[in-house]
Coordinates of C-alpha atoms in Angstrom, one line a residue:
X1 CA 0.0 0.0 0.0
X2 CA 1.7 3.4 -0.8
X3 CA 1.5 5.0 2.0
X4 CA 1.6 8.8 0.2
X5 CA -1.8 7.6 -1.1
X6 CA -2.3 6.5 2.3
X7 CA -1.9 9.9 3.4
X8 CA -3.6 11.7 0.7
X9 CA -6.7 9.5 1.1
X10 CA -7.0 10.0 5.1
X11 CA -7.5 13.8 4.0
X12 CA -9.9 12.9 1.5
X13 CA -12.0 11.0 3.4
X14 CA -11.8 14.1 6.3
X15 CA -12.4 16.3 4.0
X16 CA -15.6 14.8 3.1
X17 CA -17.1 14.7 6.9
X18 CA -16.0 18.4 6.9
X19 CA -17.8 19.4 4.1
X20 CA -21.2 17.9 5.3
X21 CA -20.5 19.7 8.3
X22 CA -20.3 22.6 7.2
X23 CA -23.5 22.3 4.8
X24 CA -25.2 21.3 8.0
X25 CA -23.7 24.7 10.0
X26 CA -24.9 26.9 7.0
X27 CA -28.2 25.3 6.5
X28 CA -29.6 24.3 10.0
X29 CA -32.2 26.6 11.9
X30 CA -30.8 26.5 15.5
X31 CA -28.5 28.7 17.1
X32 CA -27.8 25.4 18.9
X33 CA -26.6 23.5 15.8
X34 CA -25.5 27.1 13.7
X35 CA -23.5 28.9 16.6
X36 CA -23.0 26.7 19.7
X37 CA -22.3 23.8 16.6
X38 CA -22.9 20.6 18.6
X39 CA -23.1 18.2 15.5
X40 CA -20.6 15.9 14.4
X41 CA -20.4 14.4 10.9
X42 CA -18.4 10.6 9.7
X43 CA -18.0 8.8 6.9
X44 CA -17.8 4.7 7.5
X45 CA -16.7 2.0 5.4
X46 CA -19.7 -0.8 4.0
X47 CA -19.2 -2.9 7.1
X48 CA -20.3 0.3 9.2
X49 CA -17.2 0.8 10.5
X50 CA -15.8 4.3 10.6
X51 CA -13.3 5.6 8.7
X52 CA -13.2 9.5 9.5
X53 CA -14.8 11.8 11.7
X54 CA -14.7 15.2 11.4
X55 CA -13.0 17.6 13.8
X56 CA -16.5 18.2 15.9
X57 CA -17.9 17.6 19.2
X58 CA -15.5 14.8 20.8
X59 CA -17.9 12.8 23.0
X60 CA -19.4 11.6 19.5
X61 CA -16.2 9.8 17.9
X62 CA -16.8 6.5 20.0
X63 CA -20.6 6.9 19.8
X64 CA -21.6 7.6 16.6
X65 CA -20.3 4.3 15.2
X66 CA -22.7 2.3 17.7
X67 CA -25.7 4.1 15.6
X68 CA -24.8 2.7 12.2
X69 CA -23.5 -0.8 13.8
X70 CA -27.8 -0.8 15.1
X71 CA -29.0 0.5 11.6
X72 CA -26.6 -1.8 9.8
X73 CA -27.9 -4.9 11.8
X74 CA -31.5 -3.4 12.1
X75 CA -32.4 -2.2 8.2
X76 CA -31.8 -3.3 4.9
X77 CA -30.8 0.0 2.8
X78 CA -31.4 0.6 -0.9
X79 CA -29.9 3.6 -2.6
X80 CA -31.4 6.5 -1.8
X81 CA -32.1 5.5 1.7
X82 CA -32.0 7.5 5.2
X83 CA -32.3 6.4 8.7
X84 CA -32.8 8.5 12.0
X85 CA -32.3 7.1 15.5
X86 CA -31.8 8.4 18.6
X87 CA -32.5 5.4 21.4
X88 CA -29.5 5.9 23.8
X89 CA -29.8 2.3 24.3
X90 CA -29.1 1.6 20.5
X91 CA -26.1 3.6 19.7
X92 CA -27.3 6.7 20.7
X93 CA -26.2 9.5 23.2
X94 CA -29.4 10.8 24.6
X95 CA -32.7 11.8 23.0
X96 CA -31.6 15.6 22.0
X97 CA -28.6 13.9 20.0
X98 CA -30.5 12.8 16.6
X99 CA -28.5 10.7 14.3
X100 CA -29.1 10.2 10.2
X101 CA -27.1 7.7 8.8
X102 CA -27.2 6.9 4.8
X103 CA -25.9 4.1 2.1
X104 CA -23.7 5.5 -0.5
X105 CA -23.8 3.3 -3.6
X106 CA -22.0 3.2 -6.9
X107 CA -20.1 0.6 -9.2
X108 CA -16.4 3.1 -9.7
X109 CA -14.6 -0.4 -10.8
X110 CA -16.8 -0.6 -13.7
X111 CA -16.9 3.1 -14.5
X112 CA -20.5 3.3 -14.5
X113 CA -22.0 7.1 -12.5
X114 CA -22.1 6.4 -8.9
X115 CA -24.7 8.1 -7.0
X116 CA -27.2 9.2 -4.1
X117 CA -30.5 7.9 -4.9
X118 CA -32.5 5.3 -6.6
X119 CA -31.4 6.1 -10.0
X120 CA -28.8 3.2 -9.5
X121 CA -30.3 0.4 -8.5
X122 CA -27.9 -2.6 -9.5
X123 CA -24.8 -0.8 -7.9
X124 CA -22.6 -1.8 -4.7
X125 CA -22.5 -0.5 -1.4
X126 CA -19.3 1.8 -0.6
X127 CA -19.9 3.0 2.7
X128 CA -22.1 5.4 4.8
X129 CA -22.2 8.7 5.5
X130 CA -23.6 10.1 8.5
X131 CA -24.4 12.9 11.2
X132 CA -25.2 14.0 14.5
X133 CA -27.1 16.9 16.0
X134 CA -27.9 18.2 19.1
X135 CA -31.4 19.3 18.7
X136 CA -32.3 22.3 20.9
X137 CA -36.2 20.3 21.8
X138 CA -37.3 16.5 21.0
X139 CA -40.6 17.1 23.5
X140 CA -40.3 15.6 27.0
X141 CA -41.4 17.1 30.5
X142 CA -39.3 20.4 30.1
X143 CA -38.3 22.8 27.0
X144 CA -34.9 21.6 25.8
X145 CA -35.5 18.0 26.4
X146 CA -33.4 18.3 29.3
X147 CA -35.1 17.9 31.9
X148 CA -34.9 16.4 36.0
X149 CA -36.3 13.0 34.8
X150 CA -36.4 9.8 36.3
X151 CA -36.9 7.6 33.2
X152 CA -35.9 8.1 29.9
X153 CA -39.3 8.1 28.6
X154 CA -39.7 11.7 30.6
X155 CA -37.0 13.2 28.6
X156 CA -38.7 13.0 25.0
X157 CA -39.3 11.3 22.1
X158 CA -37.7 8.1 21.2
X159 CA -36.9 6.8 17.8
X160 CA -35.5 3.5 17.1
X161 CA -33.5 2.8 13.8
X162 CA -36.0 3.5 10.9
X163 CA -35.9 4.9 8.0
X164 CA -37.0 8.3 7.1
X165 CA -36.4 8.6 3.4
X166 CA -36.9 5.9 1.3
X167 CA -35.8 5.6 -2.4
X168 CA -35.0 9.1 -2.2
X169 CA -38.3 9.9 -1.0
X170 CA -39.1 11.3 2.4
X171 CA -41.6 9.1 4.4
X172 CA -44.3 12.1 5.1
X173 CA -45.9 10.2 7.9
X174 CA -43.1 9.7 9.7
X175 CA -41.7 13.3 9.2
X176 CA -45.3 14.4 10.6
X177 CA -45.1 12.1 13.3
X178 CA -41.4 13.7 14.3
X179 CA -42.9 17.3 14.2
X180 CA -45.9 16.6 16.2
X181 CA -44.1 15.7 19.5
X182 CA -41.7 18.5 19.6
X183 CA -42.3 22.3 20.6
X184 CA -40.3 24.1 17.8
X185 CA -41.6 21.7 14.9
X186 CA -40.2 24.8 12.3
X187 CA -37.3 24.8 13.9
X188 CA -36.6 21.5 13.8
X189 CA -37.8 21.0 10.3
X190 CA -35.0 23.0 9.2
X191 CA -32.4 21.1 11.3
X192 CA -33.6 17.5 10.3
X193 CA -33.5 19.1 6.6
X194 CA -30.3 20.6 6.8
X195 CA -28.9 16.7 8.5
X196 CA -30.6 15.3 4.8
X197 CA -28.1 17.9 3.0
X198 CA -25.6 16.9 4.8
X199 CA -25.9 13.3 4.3
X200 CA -26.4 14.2 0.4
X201 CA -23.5 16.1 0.3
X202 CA -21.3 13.5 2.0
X203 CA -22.9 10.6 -0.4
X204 CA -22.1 12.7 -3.3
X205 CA -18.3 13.1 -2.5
X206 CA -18.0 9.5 -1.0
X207 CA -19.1 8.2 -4.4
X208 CA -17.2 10.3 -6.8
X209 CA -13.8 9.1 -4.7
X210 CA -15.1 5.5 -5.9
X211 CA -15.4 7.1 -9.1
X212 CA -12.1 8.0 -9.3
X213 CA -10.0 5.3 -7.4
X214 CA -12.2 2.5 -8.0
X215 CA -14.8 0.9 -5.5
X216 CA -12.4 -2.1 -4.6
X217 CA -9.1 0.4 -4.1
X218 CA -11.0 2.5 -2.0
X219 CA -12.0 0.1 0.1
X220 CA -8.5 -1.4 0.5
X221 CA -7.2 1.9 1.7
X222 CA -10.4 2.5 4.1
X223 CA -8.6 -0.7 5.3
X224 CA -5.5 0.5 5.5
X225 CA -6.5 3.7 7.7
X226 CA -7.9 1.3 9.8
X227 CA -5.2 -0.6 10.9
X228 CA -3.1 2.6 10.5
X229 CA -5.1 3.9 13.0
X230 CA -4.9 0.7 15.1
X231 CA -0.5 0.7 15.1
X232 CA -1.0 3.8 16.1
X233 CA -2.8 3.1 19.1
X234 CA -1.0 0.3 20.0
X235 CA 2.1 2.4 19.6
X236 CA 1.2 4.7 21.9
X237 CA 0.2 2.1 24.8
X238 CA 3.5 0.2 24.0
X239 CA 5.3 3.6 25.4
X240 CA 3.5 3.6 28.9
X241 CA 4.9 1.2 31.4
X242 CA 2.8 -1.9 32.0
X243 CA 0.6 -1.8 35.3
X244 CA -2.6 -1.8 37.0
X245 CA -3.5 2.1 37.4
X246 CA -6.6 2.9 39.6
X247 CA -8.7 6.4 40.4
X248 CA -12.1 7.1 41.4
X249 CA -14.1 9.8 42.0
X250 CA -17.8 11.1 42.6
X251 CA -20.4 13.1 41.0
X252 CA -22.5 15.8 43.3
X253 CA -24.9 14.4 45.2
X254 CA -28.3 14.0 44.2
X255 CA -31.2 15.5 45.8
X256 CA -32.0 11.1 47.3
X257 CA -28.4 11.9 48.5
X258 CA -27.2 8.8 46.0
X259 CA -23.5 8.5 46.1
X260 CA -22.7 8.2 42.7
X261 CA -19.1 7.0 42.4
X262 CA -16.6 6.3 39.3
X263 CA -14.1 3.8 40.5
X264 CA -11.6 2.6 37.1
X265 CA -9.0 0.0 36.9
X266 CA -6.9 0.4 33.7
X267 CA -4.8 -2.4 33.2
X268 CA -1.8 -1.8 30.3
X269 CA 0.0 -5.0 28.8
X270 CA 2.3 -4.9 25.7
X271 CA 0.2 -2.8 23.4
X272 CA -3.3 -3.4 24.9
X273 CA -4.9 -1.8 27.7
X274 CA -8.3 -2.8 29.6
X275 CA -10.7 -0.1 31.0
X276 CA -12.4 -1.5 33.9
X277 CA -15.4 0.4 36.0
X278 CA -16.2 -2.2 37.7
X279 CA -17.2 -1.3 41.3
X280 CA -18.8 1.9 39.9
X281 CA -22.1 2.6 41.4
X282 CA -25.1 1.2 40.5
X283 CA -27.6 3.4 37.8
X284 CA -29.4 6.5 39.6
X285 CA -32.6 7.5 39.8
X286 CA -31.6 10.8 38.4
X287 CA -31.0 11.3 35.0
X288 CA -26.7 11.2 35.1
X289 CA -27.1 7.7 33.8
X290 CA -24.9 7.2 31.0
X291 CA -25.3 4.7 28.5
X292 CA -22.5 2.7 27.1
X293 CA -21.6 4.5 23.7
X294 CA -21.2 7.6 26.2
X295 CA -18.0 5.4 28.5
X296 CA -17.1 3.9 25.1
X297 CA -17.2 7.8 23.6
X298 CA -15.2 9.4 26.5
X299 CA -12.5 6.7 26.5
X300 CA -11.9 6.5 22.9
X301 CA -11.3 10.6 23.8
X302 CA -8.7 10.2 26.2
X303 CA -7.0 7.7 24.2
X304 CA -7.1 9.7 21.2
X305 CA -5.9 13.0 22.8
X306 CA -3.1 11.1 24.1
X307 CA -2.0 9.8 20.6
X308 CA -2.0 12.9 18.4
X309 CA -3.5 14.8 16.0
X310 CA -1.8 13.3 12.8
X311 CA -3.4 9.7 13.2
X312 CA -7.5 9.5 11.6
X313 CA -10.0 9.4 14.1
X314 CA -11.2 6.2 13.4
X315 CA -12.8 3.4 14.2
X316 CA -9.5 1.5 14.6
X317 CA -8.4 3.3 17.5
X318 CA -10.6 1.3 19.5
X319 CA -9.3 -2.2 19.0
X320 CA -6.6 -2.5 21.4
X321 CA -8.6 -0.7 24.0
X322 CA -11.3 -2.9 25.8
X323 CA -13.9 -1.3 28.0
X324 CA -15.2 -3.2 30.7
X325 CA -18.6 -1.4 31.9
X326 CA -21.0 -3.3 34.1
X327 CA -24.5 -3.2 33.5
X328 CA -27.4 -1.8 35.5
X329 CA -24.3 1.2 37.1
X330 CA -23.6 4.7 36.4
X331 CA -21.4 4.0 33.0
X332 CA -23.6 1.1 31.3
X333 CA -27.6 2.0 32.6
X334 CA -30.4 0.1 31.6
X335 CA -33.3 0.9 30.1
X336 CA -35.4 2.5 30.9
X337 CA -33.1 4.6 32.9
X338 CA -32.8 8.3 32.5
X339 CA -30.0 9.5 30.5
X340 CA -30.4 13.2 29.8
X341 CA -27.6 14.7 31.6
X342 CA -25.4 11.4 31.7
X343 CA -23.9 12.5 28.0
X344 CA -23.0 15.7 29.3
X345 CA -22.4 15.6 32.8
X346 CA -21.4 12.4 33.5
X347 CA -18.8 11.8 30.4
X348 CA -16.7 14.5 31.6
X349 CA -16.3 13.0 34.9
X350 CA -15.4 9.7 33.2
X351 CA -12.7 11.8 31.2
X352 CA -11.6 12.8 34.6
X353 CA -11.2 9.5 36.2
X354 CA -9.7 8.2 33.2
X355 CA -6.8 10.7 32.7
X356 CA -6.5 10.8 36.7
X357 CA -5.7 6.8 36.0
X358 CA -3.0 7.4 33.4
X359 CA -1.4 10.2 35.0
X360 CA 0.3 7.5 37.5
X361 CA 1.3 6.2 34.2
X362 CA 2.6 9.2 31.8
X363 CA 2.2 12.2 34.3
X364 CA 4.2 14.3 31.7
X365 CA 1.1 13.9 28.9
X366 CA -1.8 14.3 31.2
X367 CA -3.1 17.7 32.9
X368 CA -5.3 18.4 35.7
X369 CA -8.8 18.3 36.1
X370 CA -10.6 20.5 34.2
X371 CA -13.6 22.1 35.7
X372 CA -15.6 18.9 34.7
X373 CA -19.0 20.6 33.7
X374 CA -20.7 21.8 31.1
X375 CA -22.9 24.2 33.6
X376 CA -26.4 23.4 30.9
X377 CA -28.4 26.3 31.3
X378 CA -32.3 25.7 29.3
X379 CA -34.5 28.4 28.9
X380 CA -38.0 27.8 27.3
X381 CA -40.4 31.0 27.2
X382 CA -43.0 32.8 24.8
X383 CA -41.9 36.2 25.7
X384 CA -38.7 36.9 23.9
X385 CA -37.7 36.8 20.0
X386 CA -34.7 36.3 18.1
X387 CA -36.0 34.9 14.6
X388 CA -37.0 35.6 11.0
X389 CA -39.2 38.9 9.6
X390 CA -41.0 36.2 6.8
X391 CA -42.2 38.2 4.2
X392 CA -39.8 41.0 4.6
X393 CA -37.8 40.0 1.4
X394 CA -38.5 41.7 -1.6
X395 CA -40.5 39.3 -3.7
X396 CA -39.8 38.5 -7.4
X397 CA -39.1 34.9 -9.0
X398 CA -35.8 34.5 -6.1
X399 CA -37.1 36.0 -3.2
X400 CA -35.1 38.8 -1.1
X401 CA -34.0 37.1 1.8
X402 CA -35.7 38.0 4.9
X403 CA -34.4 40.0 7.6
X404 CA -34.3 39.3 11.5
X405 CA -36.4 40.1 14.3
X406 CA -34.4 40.4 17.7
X407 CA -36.0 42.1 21.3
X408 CA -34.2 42.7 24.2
X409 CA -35.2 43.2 27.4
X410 CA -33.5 45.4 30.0
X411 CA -33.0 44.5 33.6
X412 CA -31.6 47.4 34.7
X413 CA -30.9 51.4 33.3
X414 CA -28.8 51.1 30.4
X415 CA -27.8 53.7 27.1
X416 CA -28.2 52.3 24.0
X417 CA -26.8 53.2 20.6
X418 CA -28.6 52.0 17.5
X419 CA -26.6 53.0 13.7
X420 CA -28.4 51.1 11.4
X421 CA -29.2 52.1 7.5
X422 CA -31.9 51.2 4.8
X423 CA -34.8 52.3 7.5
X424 CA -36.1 55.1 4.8
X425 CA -35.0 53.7 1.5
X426 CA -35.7 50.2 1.2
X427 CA -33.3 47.2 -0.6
X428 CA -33.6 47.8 -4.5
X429 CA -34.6 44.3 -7.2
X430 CA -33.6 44.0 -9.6
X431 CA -35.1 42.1 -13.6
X432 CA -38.7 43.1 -12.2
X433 CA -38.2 42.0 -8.7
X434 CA -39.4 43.9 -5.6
X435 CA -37.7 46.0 -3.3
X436 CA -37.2 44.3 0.6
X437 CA -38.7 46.0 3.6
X438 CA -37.1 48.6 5.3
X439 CA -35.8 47.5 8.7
X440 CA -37.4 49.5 11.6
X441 CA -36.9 49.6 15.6
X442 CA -39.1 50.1 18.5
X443 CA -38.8 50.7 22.5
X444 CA -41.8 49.7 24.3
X445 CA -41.5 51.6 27.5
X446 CA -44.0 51.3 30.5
X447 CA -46.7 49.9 28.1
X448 CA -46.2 52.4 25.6
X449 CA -44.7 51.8 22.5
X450 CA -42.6 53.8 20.1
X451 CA -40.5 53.6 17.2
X452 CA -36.8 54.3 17.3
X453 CA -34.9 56.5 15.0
X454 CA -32.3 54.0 12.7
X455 CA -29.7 56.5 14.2
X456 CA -30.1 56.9 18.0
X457 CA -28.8 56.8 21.3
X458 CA -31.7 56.2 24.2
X459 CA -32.2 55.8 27.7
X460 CA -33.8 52.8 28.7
X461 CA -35.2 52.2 31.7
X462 CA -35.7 48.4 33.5
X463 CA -38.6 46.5 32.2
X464 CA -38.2 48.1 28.5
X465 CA -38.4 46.4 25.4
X466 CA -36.2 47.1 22.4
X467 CA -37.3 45.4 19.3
X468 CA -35.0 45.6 16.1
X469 CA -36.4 44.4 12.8
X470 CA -33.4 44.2 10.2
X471 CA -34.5 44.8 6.3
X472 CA -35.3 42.3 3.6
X473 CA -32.8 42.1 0.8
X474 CA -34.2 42.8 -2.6
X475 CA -36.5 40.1 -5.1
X476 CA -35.0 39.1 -8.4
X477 CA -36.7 39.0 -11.5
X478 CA -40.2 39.0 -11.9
X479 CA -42.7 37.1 -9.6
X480 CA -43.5 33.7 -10.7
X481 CA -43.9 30.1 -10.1
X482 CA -40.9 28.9 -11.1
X483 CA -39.1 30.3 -7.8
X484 CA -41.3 33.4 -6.1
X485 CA -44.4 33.2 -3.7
X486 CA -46.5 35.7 -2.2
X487 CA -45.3 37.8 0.3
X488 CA -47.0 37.2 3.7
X489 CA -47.2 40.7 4.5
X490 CA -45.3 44.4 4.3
X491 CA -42.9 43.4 6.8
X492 CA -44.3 40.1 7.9
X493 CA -44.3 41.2 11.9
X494 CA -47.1 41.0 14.2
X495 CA -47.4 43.0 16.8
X496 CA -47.6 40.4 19.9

């Protein structure tokens, strides 16, 4: 195997996971999947093994492969196929975390046009592409889906492996079915569609590699990172001095006053290691539960921090590493336990114990405990707007894109500056199309309201409202039905 193909390869497939990340940044909804960016994206070989991940959210490299492994075992796929899951106890994280996973078919060894749908229905299966997102509500007892729940059931909707687009066609039902247990459905429309564009932008650049090296070669080389990946590993475990290493520690109380301990043997031999929690304490009532792709997730993390950043993250990094996690306690819960805060909470503390092991090992690689908590703050309210002014963008065949709506409430005296343009003369179309709508600005003050100048500098008082409304861009071309529809008002605000 050449190994300057090897390496050009291990970018290639990379640069595949980033790119689907990055359509899924640019096209989701959510600040929670556009800003904060908790989504991960992979590529795997036909076996469902992985072969790349992205450089994403960490606690995802060791679990995301558990998801295809269950819709691997679970489904048949065809070309043009999707599935969504996100059962903790069948690869997934916890409910928020949805997972897409699809087949990426195409015949490269014969020449003939691989692609991403059911236009090739006699061709061979080259791998899978797939993503993760943290969706910011999947219903549950509290907005957020992340709520002080005793069973998992509490914390939202579940979905086993199934598959949501078939033959390139989404199953409507289904989709409905998603959308009617969530609070945001809009919001979440947009994310699950921008996880399908994702997934068809990774299929598309998975097959054309076939295309271009050959189905058979590039599933030689997925090999080879594979086991690169694996020397790698074992490499690395071969440098720390053999031993039994042990640590524990303890999560906060819970309001039962559980203890809720982390106790870890790690046991290195030769170029092997085995991660043992046994004597950790049994589940909790409380939702700090994690399931077992979570202690697979955060040890694969350790492991692979430890090693470098020049080696694929892959799923080869896990075979000399064994993980020992009893069921029924703290790192391995059984349904229907809840699981909520075990992915976030919980995995960190995991990490802790983990690298606390090691550092008896190879104290020069391994630092000190980081604060160990993500401090989750969830919010869910009516009052308060940050979104889109629909209908503000000029219309015309390709409509102006809309403009935002943002208010801000102040909690104490404050002077506030506003510069803003386009208030009097609104976005010009152009070929026919429509101008956008100006953008405009208001204070409501002690029930009253009034509007703001775009240039100003005000006094506001605690309790105020300031609401800005940016403008539309402009419509191109005449209205039509080939890309236009009708505007759904002036400035498509409401008052409320």
């Amino acid at each position: 195997m050449d190994p300057a193909q090897l390496e050009v390869l291990k970018h290639l497939f990379s640069s595949v996971a980033e790119e689907m990340g990055a359509v899924l940044r640019r096209t989701s909804y959510s600040p929670n999947i556009k800003e904060r960016r908790d989504y991960s994206c992979a590529v795997f070989d036909a076996c469902g093994r992985m072969i790349a991940q992205a450089a994403h959210i960490p606690v995802h490299l060791g679990s995301m492969p558990l998801s295809v492994e269950e819709c691997v075992a679970s489904l048949d796929f065809e070309p043009g196929d999707v599935a969504v899951l996100n059962d903790p106890y069948r690869g997934g994280t916890h409910l928020p975390d949805i997972t897409f996973v699809a087949p990426v078919f195409g015949d490269g060894a014969s020449g003939t046009e691989p692609a991403y749908g059911r236009d090739v229905p006699d061709s061979c299966l080259i791998g899978f592409v797939a993503s993760r997102a943290h969706h910011a509500d999947v219903g549950g007892l509290s907005p957020g889906s992340m709520p002080l729940s005793g069973e998992v059931f509490q914390e939202g909707l579940i979905i086993p492996p199934v598959k949501l687009v078939r033959a390139g066609v989404i199953d409507l039902d289904l989709w409905g079915l998603l959308l009617a247990n969530v609070r945001t459905p809009d919001e979440r429309a947009g994310d699950l569609r921008a996880q399908l564009a994702a997934g068809r932008t990774g299929a598309r650049r998975l097959a054309a590699l076939a295309e271009r090296y050959g189905r058979a070669e590039l599933s030689r080389y997925m090999q080879g990172l594979l086991d690169y990946a694996e020397r790698a590993t074992r490499r690395l475990i071969a440098e720390l001095p053999d031993g039994e290493y042990r640590f524990r520690d303890a999560l906060d109380p819970t309001d039962s006053d559980e203890e809720l301990e982390i106790q870890l043997t790690v046991t290195i031999g030769a170029d092997e290691v085995v991660v043992d929690f046994t004597g950790t304490s049994p589940q909790s009532e409380s939702n700090l539960n994690a399931v077992y792709a979570v202690t697979l997730s955060a040890t694969a993390y350790v492991f692979r921090s430890l090693i470098g950043l020049d080696v694929p993250s892959n799923s080869g990094c896990l075979v000399p590493i064994h993980v020992i996690a009893p069921k029924g306690t703290l790192v391995n819960a059984r349904r229907p336990a809840a699981v909520a805060a075990g992915n976030v909470e919980t995995s960190q503390r995991i990490t802790d114990v983990l690298l606390g092991a090691l550092a008896q090992a190879c104290p020069e690689r391994v630092p000190a405990a980081s604060q160990g908590t993500m401090n989750n703050l969830t919010i869910g309210g009516r009052d308060l707007r940050y979104e889109l002014r629909e209908g503000s963008g000029g219309t015309g065949r390709f409509r102006g894109g809309d403009g935002i709506r943002r208010d801000y409430e102040f909690l104490s005296p404050a002077i506030v500056t506003l510069l803003s343009e386009s208030r009097v003369r609104r976005p010009y179309g152009l070929a026919g199309g429509e101008p956008g709508s100006p953008g405009i600005a208001f204070l409501t003050s002690r029930g009253k309201r009034r509007e703001v100048p775009g240039r100003a500098m005000i006094e506001a008082e605690a309790g105020d409202v300031l609401s800005v409304r940016t403008p539309g861009g402009g419509g191109y071309g005449r209205p039509g039905r080939a890309g236009g529809h009708e505007a759904l008002g002036a400035t498509g605000d409401t008052d409320c």
